[in-house]
Coordinates of C-alpha atoms in Angstrom, one line a residue:
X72 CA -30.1 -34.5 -10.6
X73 CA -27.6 -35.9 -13.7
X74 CA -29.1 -33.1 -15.6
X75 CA -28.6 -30.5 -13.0
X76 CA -25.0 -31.3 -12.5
X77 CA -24.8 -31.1 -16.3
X78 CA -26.3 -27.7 -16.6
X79 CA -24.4 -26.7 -13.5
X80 CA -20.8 -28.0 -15.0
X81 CA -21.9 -26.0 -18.3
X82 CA -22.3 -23.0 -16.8
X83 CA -19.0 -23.0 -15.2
X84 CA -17.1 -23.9 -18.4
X85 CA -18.9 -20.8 -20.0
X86 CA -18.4 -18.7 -17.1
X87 CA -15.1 -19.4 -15.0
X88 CA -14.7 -18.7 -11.9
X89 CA -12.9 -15.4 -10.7
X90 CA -11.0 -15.2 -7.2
X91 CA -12.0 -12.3 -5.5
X92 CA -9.3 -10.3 -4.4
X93 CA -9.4 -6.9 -2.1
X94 CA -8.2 -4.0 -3.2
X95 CA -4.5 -3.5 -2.5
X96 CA -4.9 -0.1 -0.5
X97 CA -8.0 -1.3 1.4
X98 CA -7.2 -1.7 5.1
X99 CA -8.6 -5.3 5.2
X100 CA -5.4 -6.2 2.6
X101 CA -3.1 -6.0 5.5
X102 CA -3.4 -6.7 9.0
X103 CA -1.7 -3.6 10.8
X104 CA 1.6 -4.5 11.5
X105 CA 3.3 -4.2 15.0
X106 CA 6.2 -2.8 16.5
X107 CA 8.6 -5.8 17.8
X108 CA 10.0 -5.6 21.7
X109 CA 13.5 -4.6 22.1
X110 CA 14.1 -1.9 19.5
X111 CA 16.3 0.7 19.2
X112 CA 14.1 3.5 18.2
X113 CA 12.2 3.1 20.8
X114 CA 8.3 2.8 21.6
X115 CA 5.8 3.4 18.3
X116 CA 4.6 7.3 18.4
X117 CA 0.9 8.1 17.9
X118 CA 0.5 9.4 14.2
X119 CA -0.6 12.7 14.4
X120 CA -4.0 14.1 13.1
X121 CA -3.0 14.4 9.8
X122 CA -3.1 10.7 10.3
X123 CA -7.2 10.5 10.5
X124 CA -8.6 8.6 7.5
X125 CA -11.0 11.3 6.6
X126 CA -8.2 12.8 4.7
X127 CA -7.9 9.4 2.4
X128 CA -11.7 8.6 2.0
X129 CA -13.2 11.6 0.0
X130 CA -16.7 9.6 -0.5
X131 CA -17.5 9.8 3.3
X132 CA -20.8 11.2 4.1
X133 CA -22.3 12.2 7.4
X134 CA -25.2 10.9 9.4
X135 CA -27.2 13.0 7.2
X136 CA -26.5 12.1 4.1
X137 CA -24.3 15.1 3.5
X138 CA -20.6 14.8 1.7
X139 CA -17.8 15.7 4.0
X140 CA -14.7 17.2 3.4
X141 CA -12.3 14.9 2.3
X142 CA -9.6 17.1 4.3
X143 CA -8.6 17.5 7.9
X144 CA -10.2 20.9 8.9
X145 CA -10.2 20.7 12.4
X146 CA -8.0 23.4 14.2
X147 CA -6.7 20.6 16.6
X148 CA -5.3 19.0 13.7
X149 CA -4.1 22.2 12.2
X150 CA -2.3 23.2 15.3
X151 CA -0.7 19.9 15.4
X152 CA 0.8 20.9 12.2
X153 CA 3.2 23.5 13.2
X154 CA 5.6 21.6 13.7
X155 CA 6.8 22.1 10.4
X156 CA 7.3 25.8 11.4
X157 CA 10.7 24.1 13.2
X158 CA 12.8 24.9 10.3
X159 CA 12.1 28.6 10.0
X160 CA 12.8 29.2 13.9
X161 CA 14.7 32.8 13.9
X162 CA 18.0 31.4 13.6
X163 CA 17.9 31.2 10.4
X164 CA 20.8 31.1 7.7
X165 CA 22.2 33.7 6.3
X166 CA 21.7 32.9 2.8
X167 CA 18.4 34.1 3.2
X168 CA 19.6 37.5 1.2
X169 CA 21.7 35.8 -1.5
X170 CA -5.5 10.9 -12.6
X171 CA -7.0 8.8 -11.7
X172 CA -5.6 5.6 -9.4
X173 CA -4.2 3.0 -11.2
X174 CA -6.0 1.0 -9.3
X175 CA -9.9 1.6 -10.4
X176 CA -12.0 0.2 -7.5
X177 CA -15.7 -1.6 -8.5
X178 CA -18.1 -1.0 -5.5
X179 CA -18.9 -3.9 -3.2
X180 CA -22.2 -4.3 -5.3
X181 CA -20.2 -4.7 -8.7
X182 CA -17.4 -7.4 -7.5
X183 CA -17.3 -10.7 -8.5
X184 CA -18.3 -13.3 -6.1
X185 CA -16.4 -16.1 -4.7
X186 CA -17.0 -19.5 -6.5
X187 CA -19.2 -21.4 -4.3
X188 CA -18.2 -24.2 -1.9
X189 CA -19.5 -27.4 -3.5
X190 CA -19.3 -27.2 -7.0
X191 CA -16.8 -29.6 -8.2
X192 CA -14.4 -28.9 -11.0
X193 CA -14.4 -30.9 -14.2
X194 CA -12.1 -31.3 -16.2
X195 CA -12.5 -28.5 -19.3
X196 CA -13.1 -29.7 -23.4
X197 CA -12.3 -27.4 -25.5
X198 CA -15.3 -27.9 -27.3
X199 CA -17.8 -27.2 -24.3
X200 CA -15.8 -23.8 -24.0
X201 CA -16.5 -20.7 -25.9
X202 CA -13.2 -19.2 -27.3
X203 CA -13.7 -15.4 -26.2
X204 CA -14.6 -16.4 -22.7
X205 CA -11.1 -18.3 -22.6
X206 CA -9.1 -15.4 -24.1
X207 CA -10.5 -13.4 -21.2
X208 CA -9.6 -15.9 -18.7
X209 CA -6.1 -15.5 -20.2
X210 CA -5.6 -12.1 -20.1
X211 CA -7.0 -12.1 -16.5
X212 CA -4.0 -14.6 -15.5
X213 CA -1.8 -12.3 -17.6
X214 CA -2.6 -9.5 -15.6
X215 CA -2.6 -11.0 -12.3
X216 CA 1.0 -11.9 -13.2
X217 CA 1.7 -8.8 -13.9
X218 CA 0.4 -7.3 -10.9
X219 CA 2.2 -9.8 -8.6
X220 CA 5.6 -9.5 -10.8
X221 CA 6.1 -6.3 -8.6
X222 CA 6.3 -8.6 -5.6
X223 CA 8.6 -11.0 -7.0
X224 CA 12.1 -11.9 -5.3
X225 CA 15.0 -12.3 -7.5
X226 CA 14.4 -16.0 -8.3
X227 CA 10.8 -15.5 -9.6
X228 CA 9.1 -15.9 -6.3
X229 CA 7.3 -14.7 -4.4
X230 CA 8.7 -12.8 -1.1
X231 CA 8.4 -14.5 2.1
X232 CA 9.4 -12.8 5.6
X233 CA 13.0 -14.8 5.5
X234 CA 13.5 -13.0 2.6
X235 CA 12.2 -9.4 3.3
X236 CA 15.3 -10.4 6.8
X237 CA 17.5 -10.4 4.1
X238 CA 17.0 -7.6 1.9
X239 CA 15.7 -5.4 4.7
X240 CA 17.4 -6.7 7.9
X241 CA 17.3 -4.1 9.9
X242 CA 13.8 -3.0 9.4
X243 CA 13.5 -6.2 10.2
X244 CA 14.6 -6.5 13.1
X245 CA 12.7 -3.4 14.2
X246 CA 9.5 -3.9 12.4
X247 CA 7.4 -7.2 11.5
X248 CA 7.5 -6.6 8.4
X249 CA 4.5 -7.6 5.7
X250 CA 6.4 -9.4 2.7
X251 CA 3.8 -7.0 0.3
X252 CA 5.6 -3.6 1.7
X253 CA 8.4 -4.8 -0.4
X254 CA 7.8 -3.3 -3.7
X255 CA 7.3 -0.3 -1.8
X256 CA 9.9 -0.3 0.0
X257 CA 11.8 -1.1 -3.2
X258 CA 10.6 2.1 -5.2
X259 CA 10.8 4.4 -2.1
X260 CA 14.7 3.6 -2.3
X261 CA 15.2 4.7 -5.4
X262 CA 14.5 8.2 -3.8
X263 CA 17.3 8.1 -1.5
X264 CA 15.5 6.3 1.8
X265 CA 17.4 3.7 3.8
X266 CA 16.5 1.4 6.2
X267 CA 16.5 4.1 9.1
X268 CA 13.9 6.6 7.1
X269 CA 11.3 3.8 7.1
X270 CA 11.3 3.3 10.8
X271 CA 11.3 6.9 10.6
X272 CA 8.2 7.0 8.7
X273 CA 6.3 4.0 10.2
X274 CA 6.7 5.1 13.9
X275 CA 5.2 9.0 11.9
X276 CA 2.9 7.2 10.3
X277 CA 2.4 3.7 10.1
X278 CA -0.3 3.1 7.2
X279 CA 2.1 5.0 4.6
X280 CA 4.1 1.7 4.2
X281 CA 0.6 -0.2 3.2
X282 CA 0.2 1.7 -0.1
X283 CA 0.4 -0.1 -3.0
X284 CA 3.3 0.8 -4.8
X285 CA 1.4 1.8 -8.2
X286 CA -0.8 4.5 -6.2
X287 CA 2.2 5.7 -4.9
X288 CA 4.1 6.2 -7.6
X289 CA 1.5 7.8 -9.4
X290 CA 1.7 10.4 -6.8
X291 CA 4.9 10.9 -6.4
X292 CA 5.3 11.2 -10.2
X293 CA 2.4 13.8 -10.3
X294 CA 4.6 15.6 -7.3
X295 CA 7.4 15.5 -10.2
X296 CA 5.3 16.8 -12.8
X297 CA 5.0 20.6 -11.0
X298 CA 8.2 20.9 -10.2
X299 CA 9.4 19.2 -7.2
X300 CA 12.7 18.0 -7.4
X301 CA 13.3 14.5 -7.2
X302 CA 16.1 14.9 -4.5
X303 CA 13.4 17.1 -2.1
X304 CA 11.0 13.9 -2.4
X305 CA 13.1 11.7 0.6
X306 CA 12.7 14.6 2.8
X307 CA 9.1 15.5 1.6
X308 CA 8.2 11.9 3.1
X309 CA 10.1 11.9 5.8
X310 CA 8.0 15.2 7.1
X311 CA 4.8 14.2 5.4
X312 CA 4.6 10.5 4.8
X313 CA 1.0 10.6 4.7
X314 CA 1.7 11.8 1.0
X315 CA 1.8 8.9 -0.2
X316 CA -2.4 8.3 1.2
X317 CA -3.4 11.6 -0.9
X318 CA -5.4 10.7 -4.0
X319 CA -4.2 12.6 -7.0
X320 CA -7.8 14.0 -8.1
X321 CA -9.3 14.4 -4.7
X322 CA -6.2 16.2 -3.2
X323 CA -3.3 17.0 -5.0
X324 CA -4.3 18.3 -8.0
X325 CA -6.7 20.9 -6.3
X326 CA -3.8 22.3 -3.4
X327 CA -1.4 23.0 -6.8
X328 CA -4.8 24.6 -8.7
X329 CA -5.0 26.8 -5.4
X330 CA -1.4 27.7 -5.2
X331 CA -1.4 28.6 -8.7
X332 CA -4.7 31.1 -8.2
X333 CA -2.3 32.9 -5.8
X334 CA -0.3 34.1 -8.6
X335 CA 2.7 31.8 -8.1
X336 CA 4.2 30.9 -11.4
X337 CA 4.6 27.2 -12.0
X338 CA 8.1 27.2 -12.2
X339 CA 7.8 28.2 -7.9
X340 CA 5.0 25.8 -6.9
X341 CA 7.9 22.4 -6.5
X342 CA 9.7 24.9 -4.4
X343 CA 6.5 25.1 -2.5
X344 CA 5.5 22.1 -1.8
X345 CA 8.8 20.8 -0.8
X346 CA 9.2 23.2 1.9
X347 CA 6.0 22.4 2.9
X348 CA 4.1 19.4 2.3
X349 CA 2.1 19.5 4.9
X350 CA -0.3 22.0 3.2
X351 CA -1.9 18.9 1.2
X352 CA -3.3 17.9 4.7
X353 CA -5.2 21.8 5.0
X354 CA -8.4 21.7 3.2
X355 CA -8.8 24.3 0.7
X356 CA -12.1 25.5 1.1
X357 CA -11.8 25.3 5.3
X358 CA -8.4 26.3 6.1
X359 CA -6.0 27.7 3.4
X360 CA -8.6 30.5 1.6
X361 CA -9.2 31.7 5.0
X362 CA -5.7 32.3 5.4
X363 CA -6.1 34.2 2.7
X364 CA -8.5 36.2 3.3
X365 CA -7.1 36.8 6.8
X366 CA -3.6 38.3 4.9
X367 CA -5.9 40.5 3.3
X368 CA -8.8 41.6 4.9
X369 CA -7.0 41.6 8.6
X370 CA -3.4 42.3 8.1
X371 CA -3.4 44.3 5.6
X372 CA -1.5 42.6 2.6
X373 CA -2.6 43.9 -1.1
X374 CA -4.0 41.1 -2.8
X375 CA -1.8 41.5 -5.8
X376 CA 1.2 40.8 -3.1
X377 CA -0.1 38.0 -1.3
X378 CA 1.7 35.3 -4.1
X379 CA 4.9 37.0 -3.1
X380 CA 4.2 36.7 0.4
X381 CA 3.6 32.9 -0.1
X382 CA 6.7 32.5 -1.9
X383 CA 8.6 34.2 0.2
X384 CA 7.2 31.9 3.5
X385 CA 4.6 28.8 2.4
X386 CA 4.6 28.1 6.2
X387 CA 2.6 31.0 6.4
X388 CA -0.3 28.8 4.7
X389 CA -0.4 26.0 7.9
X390 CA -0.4 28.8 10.7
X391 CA -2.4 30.4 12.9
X392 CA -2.3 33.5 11.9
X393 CA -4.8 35.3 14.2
X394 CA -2.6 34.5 17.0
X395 CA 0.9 34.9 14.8
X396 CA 0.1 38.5 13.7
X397 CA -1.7 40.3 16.7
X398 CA 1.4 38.9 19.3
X399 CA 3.9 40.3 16.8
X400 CA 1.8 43.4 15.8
X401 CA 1.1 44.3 19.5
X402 CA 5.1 43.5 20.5
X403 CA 6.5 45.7 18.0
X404 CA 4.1 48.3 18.5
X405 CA 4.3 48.8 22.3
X406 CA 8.3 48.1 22.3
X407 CA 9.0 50.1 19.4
X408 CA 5.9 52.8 19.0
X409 CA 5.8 51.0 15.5
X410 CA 2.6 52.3 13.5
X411 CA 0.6 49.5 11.5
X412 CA 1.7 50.2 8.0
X413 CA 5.7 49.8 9.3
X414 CA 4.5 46.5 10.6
X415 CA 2.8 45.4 7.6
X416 CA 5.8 46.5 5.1
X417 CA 7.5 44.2 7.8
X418 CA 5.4 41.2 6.8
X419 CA 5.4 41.8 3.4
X420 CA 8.9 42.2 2.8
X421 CA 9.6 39.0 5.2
X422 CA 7.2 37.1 6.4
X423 CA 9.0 34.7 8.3
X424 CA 8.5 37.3 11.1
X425 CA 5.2 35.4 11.9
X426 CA 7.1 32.5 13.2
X427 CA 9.8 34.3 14.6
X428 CA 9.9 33.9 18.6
X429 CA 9.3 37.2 20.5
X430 CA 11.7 36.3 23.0
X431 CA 14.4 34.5 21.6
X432 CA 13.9 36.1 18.5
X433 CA 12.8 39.6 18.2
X434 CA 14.2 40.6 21.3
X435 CA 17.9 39.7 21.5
X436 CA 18.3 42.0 18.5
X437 CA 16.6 44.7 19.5
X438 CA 18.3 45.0 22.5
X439 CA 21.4 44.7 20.6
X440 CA 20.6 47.7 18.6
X441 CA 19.8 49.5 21.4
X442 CA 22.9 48.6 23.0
X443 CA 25.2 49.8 20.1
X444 CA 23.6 53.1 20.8
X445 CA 20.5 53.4 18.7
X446 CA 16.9 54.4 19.4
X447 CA 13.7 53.2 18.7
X448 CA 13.2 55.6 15.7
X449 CA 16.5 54.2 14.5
X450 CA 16.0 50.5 15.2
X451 CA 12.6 51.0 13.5
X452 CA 13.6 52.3 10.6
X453 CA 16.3 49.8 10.1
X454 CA 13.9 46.9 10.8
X455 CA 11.1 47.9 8.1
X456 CA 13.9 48.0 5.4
X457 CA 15.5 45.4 6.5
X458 CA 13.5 43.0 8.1
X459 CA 15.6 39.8 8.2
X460 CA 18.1 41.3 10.5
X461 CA 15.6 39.7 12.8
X462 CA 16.8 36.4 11.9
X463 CA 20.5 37.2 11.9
X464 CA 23.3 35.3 14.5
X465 CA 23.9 38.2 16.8
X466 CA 27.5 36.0 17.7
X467 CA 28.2 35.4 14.2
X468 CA 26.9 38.1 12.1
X469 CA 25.5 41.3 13.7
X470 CA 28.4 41.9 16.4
X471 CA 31.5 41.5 14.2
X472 CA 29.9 43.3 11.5
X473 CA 29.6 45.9 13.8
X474 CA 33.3 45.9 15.2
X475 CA 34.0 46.1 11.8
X476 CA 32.0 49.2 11.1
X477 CA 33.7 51.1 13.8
X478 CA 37.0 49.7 14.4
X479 CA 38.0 48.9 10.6
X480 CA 35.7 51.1 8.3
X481 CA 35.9 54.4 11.0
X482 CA 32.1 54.9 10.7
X483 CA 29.1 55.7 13.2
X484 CA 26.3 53.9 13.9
X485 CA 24.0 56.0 12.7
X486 CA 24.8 55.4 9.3
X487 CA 22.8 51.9 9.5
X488 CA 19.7 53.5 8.8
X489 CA 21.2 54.9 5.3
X490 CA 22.7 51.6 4.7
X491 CA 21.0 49.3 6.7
X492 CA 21.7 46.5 4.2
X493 CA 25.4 46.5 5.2
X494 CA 24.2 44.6 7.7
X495 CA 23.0 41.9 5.4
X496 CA 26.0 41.5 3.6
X497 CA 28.7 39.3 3.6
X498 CA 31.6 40.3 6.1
X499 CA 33.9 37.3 4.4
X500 CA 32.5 37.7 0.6
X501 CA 31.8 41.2 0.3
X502 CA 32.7 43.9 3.3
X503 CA 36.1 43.2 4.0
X504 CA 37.5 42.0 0.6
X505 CA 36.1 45.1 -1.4
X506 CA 37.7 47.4 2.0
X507 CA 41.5 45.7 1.7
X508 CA 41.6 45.8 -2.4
X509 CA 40.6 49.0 -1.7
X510 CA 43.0 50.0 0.8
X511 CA 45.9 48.3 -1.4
X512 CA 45.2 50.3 -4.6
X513 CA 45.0 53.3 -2.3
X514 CA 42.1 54.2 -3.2
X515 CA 40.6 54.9 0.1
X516 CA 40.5 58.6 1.1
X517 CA 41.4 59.9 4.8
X518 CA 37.9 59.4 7.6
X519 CA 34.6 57.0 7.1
X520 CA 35.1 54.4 4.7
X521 CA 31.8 55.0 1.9
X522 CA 29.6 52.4 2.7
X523 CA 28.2 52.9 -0.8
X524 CA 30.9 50.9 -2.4
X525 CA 29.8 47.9 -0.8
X526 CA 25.6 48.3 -2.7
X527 CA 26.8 47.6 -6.4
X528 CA 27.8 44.4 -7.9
X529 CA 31.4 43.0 -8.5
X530 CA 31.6 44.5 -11.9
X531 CA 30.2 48.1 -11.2
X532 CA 32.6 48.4 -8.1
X533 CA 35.6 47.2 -10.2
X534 CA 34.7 49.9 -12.7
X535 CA 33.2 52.8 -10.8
X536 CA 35.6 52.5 -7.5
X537 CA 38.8 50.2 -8.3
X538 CA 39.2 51.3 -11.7
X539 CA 40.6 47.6 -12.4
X540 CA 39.3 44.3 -13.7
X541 CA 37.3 42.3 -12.4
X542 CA 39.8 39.0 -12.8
X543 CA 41.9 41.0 -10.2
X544 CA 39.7 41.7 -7.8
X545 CA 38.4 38.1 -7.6
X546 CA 41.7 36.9 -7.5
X547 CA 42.2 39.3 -4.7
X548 CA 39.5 38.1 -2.7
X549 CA 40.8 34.5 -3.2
X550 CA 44.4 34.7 -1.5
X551 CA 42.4 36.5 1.0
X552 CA 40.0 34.4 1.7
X553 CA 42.8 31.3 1.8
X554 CA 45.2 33.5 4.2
X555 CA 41.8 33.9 6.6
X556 CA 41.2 30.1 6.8
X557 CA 44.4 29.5 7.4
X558 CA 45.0 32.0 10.2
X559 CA 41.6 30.7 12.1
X560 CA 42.9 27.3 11.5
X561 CA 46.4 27.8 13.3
X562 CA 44.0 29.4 16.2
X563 CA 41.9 26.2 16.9
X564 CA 45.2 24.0 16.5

């Protein structure tokens, strides 16, 4: 037995033990954390689909031994996702005219065991020890350090929960809080993410705040990379914090590969994604070709347009567009006798018409037109030229734009459809300051004010209409814009 425990002691000062440790984004490293009573956000919300962990786990394999997708392809989970077509509801703004982890995981059959119970510890002679095996034990503890350094509180410690209450306290109070969220929680700030955005993004989606931090900032740096802009990352997680889940190799990299394929130049795809990141939870191969193909083959879009289309509207990507476009193509049709090919210049030159609503939407404006004494040829022709009028405030754009056609610029209707993009333009910026200078230089001649001096840009109208510079004309515009403001501010006082 003396020899034994000789042998046994010699092996171990050859071979030192090595903790085994989990891997920090496994969901054994952290027990799921719970909501507390009382708080004022309210009760924890289900995480939607985009939540299900066969997005994460790209190595999962069927019953029958076949890989799966590493993506959320269902349709439930797809239709779940349009909520992110919220922002481009038809009221929308005017403006529209103007590598691999760090963290390389061994299989379980690869990891180092636990030392076993019973084996006492000696105490170690250097000269039972071979140098190398030490130096490796070193640089393991050097490491670990390391590691755990991005854990550390500001006195070299280690952070407990009384000191996550302090730095975090009302998280705290809302969530019970894991003392290894706080490096994450740390670098998330550095985006622009308070206290409040993390509730926000637990009760979306609770796992998100269990990443280790290194994973996560390789991801977010890749995000970087193509172009998104560092401000558009708090928002991107607020929407989409399942973000943080999506592997670089597995996920990311092949959605920006596919946007790219579309034609998009690189200097676009940032703009993309930030408007919407939820198209990193579409598989490629399931959901977002077929999209694709749909534009083309159903609807109608050349494939040499259908980058444009995307740029114009990357919600288009996460939509059902089977149901999007026949509703809209059979509404406009049967309302407005419009043939296909109007309807499909329609979609091409704005796409947000596919998430337009039909009755809050398409509707109101329509029936405007009609009641400012157009007919459906008219309305028709104004709508496949301009498209977006669709998504223009009837109380604050359409209707005093039109007073102002009639009352101010002594011109009929009709002429929208020859200038139906006075209806895009600025009545503030554009329409009445270039209709007073105008008027001031007497310039205007006697009946309709031409419409056509409103199409070129401040330097051609200066020169072709004014016959003045353009410092005067801006100058102009200024003292009219000031006496405006101050007129509607004596009115609400």
């Amino acid at each position: 037995m003396a020899g034994f425990s000789f042998s046994c002691c010699c092996w171990c000062l050859i071979n030192p033990p090595i903790l085994f440790s989990l891997p920090s984004e496994s969901p054994l490293f952290l027990l799921p954390a719970t909501r507390r009573r009382g708080g004022k956000i309210g009760e924890l919300v289900v995480s939607n689909a985009h939540s299900n962990p066969k997005i994460i786990n790209p190595k999962k394999k069927s019953r029958y031994g076949q890989t799966l997708s590493p993506y959320d392809s269902d349709e439930e989970a797809e239709l779940d996702d349009e909520s992110d077509d919220d922002d481009d509801d038809w009221l929308l703004n005017d403006d529209f005219a103007e590598v691999t982890e760090y963290e390389n995981k061994k299989p379980k059959s690869q990891k180092t065991t636990i030392a076993k119970k019973g084996v006492k510890k000696e105490a170690v002679k250097t000269w039972e020890t071979d140098e190398d095996d030490l130096d490796n034990a070193s640089d393991k503890k050097k490491k670990k350090v390391e590691k755990d350094s991005w854990r550390l509180d500001g006195r070299g410690k280690v952070s407990t929960r009384k000191h996550v209450a302090k730095l975090y306290p009302r998280l705290s109070e809302e969530i019970d809080i894991d003392p290894k969220w706080v490096p994450l929680l740390d670098y998330l700030s550095t985006f622009g993410l308070k206290e409040s955005h993390f509730v926000q993004m637990y009760e979306r989606h609770m796992p998100s705040l269990q990443i280790n931090v290194l994973s996560a900032q390789e991801r977010l740096d890749y995000l970087l990379s193509v172009g998104v802009k560092h401000r558009d990352i708090k928002r991107m997680l607020l929407r989409q914090p399942q973000i943080l889940q999506y592997t670089v190799e597995n996920n990311l990299k092949a959605h920006i590969s596919f946007l790219m394929g579309l034609g998009i130049p690189n200097s676009k795809i940032g703009q993309i994604v930030a408007v919407t990141p939820s198209l990193f939870s579409y598989s490629v191969e399931n959901s977002l070709r077929p999209t694709i193909r749909y534009l083309i083959e159903e609807v109608g879009i050349n494939e040499n347009d259908v980058g444009k289309v995307v740029q114009l509207s990357p919600q288009i990507l996460v939509q059902r567009l089977d149901i999007t476009w026949n509703t809209r193509y059979m509404f406009l049709s049967k309302e407005l006798g419009a043939p296909r090919d109007s309807v499909v210049k329609m979609v091409k030159r704005h796409p947000q018409i596919l998430h337009y609503s039909i009755d809050d939407g398409f509707l109101p404006r329509i029936n405007f037109l009609r009641s400012i004494g157009m007919c459906n040829s008219d309305i028709l022709k104004v709508l496949t030229s301009l498209t977006q009028v669709l998504s223009l405030s009837l109380e604050d754009n359409l209707k005093p734009k039109y007073m102002y056609l009639v009352n101010e610029l002594k011109n009929e209707v009709h002429i929208l459809t020859k200038y139906p993009m006075y209806l895009s333009l600025s009545l503030d910026q554009r329409i009445r300051p270039r209709h007073r200078f105008l008027v001031e230089l007497k310039k205007v001649r006697k009946g309709p004010f031409p419409l056509s001096s409103l199409v070129p840009n401040d330097e051609s109208f200066c020169q072709q209409w004014a016959g003045t510079s353009v410092d005067k004309y801006l100058a102009f515009r200024q003292r009219l814009l000031l006496k405006d403001f101050a007129n509607k501010y004596e009115k609400r006082g």
